[in-house]
Short mmCIF file of C-alpha atoms in Angstrom, two decimals:
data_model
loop_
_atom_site.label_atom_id
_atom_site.label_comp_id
_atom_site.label_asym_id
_atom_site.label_seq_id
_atom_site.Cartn_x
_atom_site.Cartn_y
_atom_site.Cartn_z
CA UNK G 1 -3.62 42.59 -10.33
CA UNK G 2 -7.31 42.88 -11.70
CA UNK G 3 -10.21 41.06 -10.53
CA UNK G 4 -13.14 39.98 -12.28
CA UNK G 5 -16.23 39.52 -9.69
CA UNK G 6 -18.71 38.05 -11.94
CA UNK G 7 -19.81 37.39 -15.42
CA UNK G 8 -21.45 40.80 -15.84
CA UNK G 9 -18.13 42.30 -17.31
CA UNK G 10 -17.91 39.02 -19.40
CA UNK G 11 -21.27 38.90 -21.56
CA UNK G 12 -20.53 40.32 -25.14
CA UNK G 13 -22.93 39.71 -27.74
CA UNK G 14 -22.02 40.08 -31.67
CA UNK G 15 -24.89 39.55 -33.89
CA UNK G 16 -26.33 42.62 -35.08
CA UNK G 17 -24.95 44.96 -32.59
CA UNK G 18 -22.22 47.12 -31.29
CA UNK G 19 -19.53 44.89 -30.34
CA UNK G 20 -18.63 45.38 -27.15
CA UNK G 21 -14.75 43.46 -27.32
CA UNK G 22 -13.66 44.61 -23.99
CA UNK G 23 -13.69 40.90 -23.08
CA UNK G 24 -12.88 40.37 -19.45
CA UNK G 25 -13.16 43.61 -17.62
CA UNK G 26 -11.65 45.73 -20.03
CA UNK G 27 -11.69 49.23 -17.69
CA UNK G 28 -9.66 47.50 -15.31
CA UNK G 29 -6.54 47.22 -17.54
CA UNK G 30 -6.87 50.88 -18.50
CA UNK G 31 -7.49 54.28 -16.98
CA UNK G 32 -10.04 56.05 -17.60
CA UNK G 33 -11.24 55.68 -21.60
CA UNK G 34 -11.27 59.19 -23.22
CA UNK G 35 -14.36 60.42 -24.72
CA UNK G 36 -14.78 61.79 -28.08
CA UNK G 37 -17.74 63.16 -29.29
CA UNK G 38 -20.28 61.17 -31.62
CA UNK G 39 -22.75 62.56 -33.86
CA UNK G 40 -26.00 61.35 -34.00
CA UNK G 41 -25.33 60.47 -37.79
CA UNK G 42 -21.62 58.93 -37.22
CA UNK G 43 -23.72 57.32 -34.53
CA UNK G 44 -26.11 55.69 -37.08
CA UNK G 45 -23.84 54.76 -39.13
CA UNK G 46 -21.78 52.65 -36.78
CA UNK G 47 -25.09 50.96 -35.99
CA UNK G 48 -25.79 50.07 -39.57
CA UNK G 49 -22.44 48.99 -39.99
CA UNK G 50 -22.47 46.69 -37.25
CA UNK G 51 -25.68 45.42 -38.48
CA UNK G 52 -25.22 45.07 -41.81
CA UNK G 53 -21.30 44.41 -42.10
CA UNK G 54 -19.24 44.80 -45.36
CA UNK G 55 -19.72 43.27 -48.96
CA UNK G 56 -18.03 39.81 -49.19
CA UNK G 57 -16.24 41.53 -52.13
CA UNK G 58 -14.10 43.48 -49.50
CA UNK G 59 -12.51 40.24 -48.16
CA UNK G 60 -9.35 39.32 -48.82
CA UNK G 61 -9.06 36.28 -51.14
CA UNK G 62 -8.11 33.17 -48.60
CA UNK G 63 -9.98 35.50 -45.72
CA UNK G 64 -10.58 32.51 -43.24
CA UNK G 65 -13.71 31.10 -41.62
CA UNK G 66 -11.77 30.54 -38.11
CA UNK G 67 -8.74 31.87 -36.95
CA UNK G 68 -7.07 31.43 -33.40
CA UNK G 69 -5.10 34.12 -32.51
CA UNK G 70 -1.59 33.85 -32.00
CA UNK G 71 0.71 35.34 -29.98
CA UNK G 72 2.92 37.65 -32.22
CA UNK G 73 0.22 38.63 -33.96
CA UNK G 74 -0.73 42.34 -34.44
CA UNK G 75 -4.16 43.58 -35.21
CA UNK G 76 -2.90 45.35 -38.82
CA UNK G 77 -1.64 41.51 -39.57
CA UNK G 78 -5.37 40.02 -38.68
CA UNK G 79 -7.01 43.05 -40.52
CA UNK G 80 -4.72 42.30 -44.43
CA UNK G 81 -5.49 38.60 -43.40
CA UNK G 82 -9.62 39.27 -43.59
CA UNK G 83 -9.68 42.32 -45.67
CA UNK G 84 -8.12 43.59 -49.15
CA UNK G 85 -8.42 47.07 -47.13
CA UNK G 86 -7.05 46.69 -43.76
CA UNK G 87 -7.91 49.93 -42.92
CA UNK G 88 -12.08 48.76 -43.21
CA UNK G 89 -11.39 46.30 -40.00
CA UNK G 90 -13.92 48.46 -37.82
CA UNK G 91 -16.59 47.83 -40.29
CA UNK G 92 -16.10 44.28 -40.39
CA UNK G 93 -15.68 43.84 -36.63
CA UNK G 94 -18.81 46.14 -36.07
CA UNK G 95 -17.02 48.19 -33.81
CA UNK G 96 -18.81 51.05 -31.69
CA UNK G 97 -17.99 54.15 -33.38
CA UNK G 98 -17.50 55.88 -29.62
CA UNK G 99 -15.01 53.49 -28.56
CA UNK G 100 -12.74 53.07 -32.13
CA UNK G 101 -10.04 55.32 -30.25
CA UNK G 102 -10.43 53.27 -27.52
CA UNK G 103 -11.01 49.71 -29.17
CA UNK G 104 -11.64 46.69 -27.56
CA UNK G 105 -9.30 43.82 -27.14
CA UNK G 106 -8.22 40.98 -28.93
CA UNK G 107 -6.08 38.46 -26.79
CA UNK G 108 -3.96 35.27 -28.18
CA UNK G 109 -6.37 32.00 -27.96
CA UNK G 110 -9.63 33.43 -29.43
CA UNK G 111 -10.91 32.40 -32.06
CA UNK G 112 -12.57 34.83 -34.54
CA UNK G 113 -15.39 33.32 -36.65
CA UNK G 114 -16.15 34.92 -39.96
CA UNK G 115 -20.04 35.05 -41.03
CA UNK G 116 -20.31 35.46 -44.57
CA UNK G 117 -24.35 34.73 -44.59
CA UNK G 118 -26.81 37.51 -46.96
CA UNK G 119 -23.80 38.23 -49.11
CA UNK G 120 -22.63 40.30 -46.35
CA UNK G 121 -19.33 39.37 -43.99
CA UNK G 122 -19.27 39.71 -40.12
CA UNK G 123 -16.55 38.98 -37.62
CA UNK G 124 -17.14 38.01 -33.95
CA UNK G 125 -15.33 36.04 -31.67
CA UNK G 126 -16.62 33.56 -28.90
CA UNK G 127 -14.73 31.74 -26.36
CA UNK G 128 -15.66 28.04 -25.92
CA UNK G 129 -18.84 26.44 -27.34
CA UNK G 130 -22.74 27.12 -27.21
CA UNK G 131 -25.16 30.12 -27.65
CA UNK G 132 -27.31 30.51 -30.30
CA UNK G 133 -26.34 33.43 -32.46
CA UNK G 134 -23.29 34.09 -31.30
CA UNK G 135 -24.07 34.89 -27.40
CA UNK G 136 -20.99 33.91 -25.18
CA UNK G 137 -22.10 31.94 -22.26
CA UNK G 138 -19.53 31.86 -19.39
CA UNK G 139 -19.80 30.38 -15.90
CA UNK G 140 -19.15 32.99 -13.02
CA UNK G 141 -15.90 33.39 -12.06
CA UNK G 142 -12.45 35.16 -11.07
CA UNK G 143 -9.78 36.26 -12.50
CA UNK G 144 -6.45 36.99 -10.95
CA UNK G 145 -4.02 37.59 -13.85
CA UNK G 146 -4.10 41.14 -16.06
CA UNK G 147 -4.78 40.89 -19.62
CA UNK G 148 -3.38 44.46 -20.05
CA UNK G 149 0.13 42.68 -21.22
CA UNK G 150 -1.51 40.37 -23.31
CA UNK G 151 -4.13 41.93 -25.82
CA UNK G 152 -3.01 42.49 -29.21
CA UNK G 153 -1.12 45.25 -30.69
CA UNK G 154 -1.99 47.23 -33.85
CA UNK G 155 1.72 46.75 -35.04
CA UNK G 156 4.35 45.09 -33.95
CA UNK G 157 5.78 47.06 -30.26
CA UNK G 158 9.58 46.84 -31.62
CA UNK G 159 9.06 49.15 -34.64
CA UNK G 160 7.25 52.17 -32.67
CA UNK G 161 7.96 51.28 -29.00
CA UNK G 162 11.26 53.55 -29.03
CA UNK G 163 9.58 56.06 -30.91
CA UNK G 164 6.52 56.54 -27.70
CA UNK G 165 8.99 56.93 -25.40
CA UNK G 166 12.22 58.87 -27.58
CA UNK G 167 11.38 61.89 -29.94
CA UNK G 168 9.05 64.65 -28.58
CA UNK G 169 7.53 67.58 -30.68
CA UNK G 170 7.86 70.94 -28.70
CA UNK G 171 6.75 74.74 -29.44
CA UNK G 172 10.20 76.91 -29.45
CA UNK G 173 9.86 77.65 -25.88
CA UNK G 174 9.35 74.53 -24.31
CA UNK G 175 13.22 73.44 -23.78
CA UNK G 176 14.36 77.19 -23.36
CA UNK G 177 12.65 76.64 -19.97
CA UNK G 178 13.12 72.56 -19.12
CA UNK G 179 15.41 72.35 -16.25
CA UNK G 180 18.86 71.77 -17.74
CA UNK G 181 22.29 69.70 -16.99
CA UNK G 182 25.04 72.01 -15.32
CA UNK G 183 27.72 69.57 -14.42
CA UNK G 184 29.16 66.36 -14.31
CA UNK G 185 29.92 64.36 -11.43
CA UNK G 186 34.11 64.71 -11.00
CA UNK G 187 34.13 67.30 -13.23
CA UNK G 188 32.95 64.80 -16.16
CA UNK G 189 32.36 66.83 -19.42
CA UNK G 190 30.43 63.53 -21.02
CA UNK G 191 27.73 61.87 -19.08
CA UNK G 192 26.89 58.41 -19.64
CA UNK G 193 24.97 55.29 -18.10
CA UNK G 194 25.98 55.24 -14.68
CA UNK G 195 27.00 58.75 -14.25
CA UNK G 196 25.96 60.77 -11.62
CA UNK G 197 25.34 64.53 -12.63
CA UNK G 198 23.73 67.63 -11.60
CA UNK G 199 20.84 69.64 -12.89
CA UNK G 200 19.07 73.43 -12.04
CA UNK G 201 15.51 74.63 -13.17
CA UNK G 202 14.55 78.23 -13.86
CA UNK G 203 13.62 80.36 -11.20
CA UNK G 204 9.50 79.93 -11.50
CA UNK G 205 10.25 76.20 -11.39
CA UNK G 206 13.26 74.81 -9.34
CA UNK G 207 14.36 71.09 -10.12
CA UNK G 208 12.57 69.98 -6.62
CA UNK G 209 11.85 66.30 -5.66
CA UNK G 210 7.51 65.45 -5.22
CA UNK G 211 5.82 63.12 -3.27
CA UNK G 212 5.47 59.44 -4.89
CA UNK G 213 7.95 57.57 -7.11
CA UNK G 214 11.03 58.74 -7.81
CA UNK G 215 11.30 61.13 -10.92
CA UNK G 216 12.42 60.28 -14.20
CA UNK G 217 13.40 62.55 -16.71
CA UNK G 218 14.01 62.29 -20.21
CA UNK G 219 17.53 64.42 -21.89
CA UNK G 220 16.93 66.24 -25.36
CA UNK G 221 19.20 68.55 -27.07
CA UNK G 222 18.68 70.32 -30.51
CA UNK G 223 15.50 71.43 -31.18
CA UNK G 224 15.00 70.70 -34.96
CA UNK G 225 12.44 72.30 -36.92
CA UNK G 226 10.07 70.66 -38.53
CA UNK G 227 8.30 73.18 -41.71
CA UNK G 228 5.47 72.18 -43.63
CA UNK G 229 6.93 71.24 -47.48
CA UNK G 230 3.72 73.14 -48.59
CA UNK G 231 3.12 76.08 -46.67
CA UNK G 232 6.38 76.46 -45.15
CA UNK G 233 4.77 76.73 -41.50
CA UNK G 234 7.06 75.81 -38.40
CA UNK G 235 4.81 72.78 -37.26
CA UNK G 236 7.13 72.01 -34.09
CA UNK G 237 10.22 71.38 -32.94
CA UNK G 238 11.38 67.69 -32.94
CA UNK G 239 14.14 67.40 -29.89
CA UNK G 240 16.93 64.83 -30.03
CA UNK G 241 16.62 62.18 -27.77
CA UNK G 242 20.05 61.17 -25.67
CA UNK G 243 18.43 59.27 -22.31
CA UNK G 244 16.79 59.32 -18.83
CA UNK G 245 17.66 60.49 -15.94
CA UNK G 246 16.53 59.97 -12.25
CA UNK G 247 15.81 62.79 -9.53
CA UNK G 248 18.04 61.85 -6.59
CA UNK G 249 17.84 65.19 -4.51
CA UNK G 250 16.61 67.94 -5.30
CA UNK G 251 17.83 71.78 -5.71
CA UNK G 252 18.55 73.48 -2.64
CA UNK G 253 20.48 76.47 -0.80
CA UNK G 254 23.05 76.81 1.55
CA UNK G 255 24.87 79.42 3.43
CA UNK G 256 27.74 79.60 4.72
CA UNK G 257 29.89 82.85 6.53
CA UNK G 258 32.86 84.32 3.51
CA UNK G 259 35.10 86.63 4.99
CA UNK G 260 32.18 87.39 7.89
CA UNK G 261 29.32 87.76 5.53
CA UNK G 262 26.55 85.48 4.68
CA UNK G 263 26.40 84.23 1.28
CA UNK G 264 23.85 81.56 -0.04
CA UNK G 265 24.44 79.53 -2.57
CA UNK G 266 22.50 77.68 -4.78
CA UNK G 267 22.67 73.42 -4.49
CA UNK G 268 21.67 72.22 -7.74
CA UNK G 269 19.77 69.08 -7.80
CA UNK G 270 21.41 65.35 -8.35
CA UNK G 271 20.59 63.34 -11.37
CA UNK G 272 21.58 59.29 -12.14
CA UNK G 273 21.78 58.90 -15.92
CA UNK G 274 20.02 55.17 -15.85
CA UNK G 275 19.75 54.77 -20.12
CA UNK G 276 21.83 56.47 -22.57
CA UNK G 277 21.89 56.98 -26.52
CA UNK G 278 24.50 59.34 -26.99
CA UNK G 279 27.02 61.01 -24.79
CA UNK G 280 25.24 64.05 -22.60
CA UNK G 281 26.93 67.12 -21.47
CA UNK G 282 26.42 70.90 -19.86
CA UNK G 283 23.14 72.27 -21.09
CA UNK G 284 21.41 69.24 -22.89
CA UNK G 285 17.48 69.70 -21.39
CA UNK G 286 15.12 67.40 -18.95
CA UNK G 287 11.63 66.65 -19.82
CA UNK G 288 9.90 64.78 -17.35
CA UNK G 289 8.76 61.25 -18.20
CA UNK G 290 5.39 60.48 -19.93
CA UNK G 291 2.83 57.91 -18.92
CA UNK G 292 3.36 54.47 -20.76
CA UNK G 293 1.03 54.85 -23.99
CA UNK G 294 -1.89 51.78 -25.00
CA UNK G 295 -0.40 50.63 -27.81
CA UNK G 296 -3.73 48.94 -28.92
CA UNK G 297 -5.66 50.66 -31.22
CA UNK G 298 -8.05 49.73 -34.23
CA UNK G 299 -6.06 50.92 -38.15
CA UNK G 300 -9.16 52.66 -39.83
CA UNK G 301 -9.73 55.47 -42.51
CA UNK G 302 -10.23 58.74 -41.01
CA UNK G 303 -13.52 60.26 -41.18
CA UNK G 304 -12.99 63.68 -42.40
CA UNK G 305 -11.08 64.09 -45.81
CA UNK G 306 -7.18 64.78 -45.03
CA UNK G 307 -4.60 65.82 -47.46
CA UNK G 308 -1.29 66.14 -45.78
CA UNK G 309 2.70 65.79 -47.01
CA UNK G 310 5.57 63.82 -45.57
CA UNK G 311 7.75 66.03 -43.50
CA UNK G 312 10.74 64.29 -42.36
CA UNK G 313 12.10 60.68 -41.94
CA UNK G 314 12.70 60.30 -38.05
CA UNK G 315 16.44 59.50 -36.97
CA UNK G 316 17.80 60.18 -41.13
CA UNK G 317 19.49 62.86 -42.96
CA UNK G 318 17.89 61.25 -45.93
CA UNK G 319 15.08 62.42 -47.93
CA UNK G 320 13.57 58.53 -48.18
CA UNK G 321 11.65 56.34 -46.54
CA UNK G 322 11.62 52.60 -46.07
CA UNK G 323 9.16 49.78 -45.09
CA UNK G 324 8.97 50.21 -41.21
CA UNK G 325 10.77 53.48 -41.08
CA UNK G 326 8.65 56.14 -39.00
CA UNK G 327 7.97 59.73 -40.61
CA UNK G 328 6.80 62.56 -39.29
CA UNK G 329 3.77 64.14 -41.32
CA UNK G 330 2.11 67.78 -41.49
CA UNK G 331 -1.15 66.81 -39.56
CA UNK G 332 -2.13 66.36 -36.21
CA UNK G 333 -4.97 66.58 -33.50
CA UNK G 334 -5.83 70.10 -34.62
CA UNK G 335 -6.91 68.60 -38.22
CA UNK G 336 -8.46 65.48 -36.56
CA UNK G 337 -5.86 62.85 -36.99
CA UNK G 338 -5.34 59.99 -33.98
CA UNK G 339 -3.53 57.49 -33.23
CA UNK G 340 -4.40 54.26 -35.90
CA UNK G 341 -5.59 56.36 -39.00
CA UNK G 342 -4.14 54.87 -42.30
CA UNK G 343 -3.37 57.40 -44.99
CA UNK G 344 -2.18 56.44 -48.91
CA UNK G 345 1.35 57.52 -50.06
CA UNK G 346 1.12 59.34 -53.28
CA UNK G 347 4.08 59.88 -55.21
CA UNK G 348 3.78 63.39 -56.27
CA UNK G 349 4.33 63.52 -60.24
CA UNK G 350 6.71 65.31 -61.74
CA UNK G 351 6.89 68.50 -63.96
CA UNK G 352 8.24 67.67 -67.53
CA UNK G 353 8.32 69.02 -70.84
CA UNK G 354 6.66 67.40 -73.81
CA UNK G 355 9.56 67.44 -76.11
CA UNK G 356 7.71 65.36 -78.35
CA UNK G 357 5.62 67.80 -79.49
CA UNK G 358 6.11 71.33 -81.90
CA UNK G 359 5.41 73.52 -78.84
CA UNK G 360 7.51 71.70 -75.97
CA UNK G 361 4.37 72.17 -73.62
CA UNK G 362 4.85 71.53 -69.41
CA UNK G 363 3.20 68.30 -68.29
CA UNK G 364 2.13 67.50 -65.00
CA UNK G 365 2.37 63.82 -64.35
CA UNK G 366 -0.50 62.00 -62.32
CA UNK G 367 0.57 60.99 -58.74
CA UNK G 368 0.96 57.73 -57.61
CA UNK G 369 -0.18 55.91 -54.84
CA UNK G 370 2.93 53.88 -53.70
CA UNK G 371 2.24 52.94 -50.24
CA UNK G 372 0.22 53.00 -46.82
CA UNK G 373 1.64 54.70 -43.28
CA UNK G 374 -0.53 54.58 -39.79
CA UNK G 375 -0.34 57.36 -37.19
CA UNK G 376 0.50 55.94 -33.62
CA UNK G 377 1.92 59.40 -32.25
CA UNK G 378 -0.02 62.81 -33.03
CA UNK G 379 0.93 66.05 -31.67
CA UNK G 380 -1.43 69.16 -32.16
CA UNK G 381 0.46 70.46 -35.35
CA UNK G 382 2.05 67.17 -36.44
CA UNK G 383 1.96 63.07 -36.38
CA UNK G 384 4.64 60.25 -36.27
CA UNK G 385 3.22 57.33 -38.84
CA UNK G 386 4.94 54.34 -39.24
CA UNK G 387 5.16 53.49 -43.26
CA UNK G 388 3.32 49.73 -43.49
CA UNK G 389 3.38 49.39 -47.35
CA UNK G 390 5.14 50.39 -50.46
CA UNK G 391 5.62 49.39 -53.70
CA UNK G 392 8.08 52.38 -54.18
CA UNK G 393 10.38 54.51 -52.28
CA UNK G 394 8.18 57.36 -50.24
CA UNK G 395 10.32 60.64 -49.87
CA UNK G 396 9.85 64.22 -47.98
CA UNK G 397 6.89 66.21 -49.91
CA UNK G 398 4.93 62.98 -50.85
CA UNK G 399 1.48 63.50 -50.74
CA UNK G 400 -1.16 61.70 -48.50
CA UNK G 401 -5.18 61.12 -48.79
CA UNK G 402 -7.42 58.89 -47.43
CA UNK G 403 -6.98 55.39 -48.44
#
């Protein structure tokens, strides 16, 4: 449970300056924020952005003065309610260009309050009445409950939620050397929910119980590659996901007297299977379990140009994608990309011939932008997006820009 001493972690101010939207306490409902580096320009910017906010020709048609936020809402729902560009939300909010990765909070029962004065827009929120210019004034006080299960999400958790804790992106070693399943409890070929089962490392790294909570593992099988539809580089390897597993005991030895001699044996260690998706058997892989990911994060253009391609639809044998279907795309943290930046879908035109004309030239057709996806999941070589928009069908090989 957090606690909030005094008013000092409570004092936000929004008129021409860096918001700071942390709202109650904001460092005690996260670990430790992670630092990116800022510019001095990229700094300046930010400031003049929070200053000087967008042009009230960037708002949305029947943007609101007031809004109270619901719960259900999602942050990519509030940002197409204000703006005809969702993806601009950090400029209207102001937001601190250090802490965009890291945004602050919005929680259900604020109210934001749209200030359209100069010809320029500004969003800010206050809680309860008074303070000239848009200073919150709060009376000292504590807190007992956490707000980390209430502030907003950028989308909504049940599209992407499966997808932070299911498919993983690997290099073509990583499995070869993940402890692995050996057997099944009562000589059980398929493991499922419920089963017990048992499981051996490699010989640098034994399947061994640590101090702390009890271990939970994660079962793959069938690295897939995933190849870059314009270079034809091997990005990663996305693993299919089957279920989790819990460390009961770990691997041990024993020895015991065969015909007078000593022989030792290796124990291997003893797994629950506590969630299943498909059947698991001999040989399918353990990957321990990753922290719980902050789902909150603020949609925005990136800052450096990106051109990258739709590599695969996740879960399909298809070569199209649907509204709220998640795709896997040719960028990642080594070309800048994080979690919450919005990319266009362009439709990349065909070749034809011009059989119109005497000489039956080859046309290129323009591309199209039919869409928007966000990144919630990068990996060094390669991203998960979930598609938000599209006005046609996206497919493997479509290109995508900066919106």
């Amino acid at each position: 449970m957090n606690k909030f001493p005094t008013n000092e972690h409570l004092r936000p101010r929004f008129v021409a300056t860096l918001a700071v939207f942390a709202m109650a306490g904001l460092a005690g409902t996260t670990a430790s924020a992670q630092n990116y580096p800022v510019t001095p320009q990229q700094r300046a910017t930010a400031q003049q952005t929070a200053q000087a906010g967008i042009p009230i020709s960037e708002l949305a048609p029947n943007a609101p003065d007031e809004y109270t936020v619901k719960p259900g809402d999602t942050l990519w729902a509030i940002s197409r309610l204000y703006l005809r560009s969702p993806w601009r939300w950090p400029e209207l909010w102001g937001m601190n260009i250090s802490e965009i990765s890291n945004p602050h909070r919005i929680y259900p029962g604020q109210v934001l309050y749209l200030d359209k004065s100069g010809g320029r827009a500004r969003l800010s929120t206050r809680r309860g009445a008074g303070g000239a210019e848009g200073t919150i004034k709060l009376s000292p006080r504590t807190r007992y409950e956490s707000l980390s299960g209430m502030a907003l999400p950028t989308l909504n958790p049940s599209l992407i939620e499966p997808f932070l804790a299911e498919p993983v992106v690997v290099d073509d070693n990583t499995l070869l050397i993940a402890p692995r399943i050996v057997a099944g409890n009562d000589s059980r070929v398929l493991l499922s929910r419920g089963d017990r089962a048992y499981a051996r490392g490699n010989v640098q790294s034994p399947l061994i119980e640590t101090a702390g909570p009890i271990q939970t593992f994660r079962i793959f099988r069938d690295a897939t590659p995933l190849k870059d539809p314009g270079t034809g580089e091997i990005l990663g390897y996305e693993a299919q996901y089957l279920g989790k597993a819990q460390l009961q005991r770990g691997e041990s030895t024993m020895s015991e007297m065969v015909e007078g001699k000593e022989v030792v044996s290796v124990v291997p260690a003893t797994i629950d299977i506590i969630a299943a998706r498909e059947e698991m058997r001999a040989g399918d892989r353990l990957l321990p379990e990753p922290p719980r990911q902050l789902l909150s994060y603020a949609p925005r253009a990136p800052q450096q140009p990106i051109e990258g391609r739709i590599v695969s639809v996740y879960g399909n044998a298809v070569q199209f994608a649907a509204q709220n279907q998640v795709v896997a795309i040719n960028k990642g943290l080594r070309d800048g990309i994080e979690s919450g930046h919005v990319l266009a879908i362009l439709k990349n035109g065909e070749t034809i011939v011009d059989k119109t004309g005497a000489g039956k030239e080859t046309l290129k057709l323009p591309n199209e932008r039919i869409g928007l996806l966000m990144v919630f999941r990068p990996f060094e070589k390669v991203s998960y997006a979930l598609v938000l928009e599209i006005n046609d069908t996206p497919r493997i090989g479509d290109l995508l820009v900066n919106p």
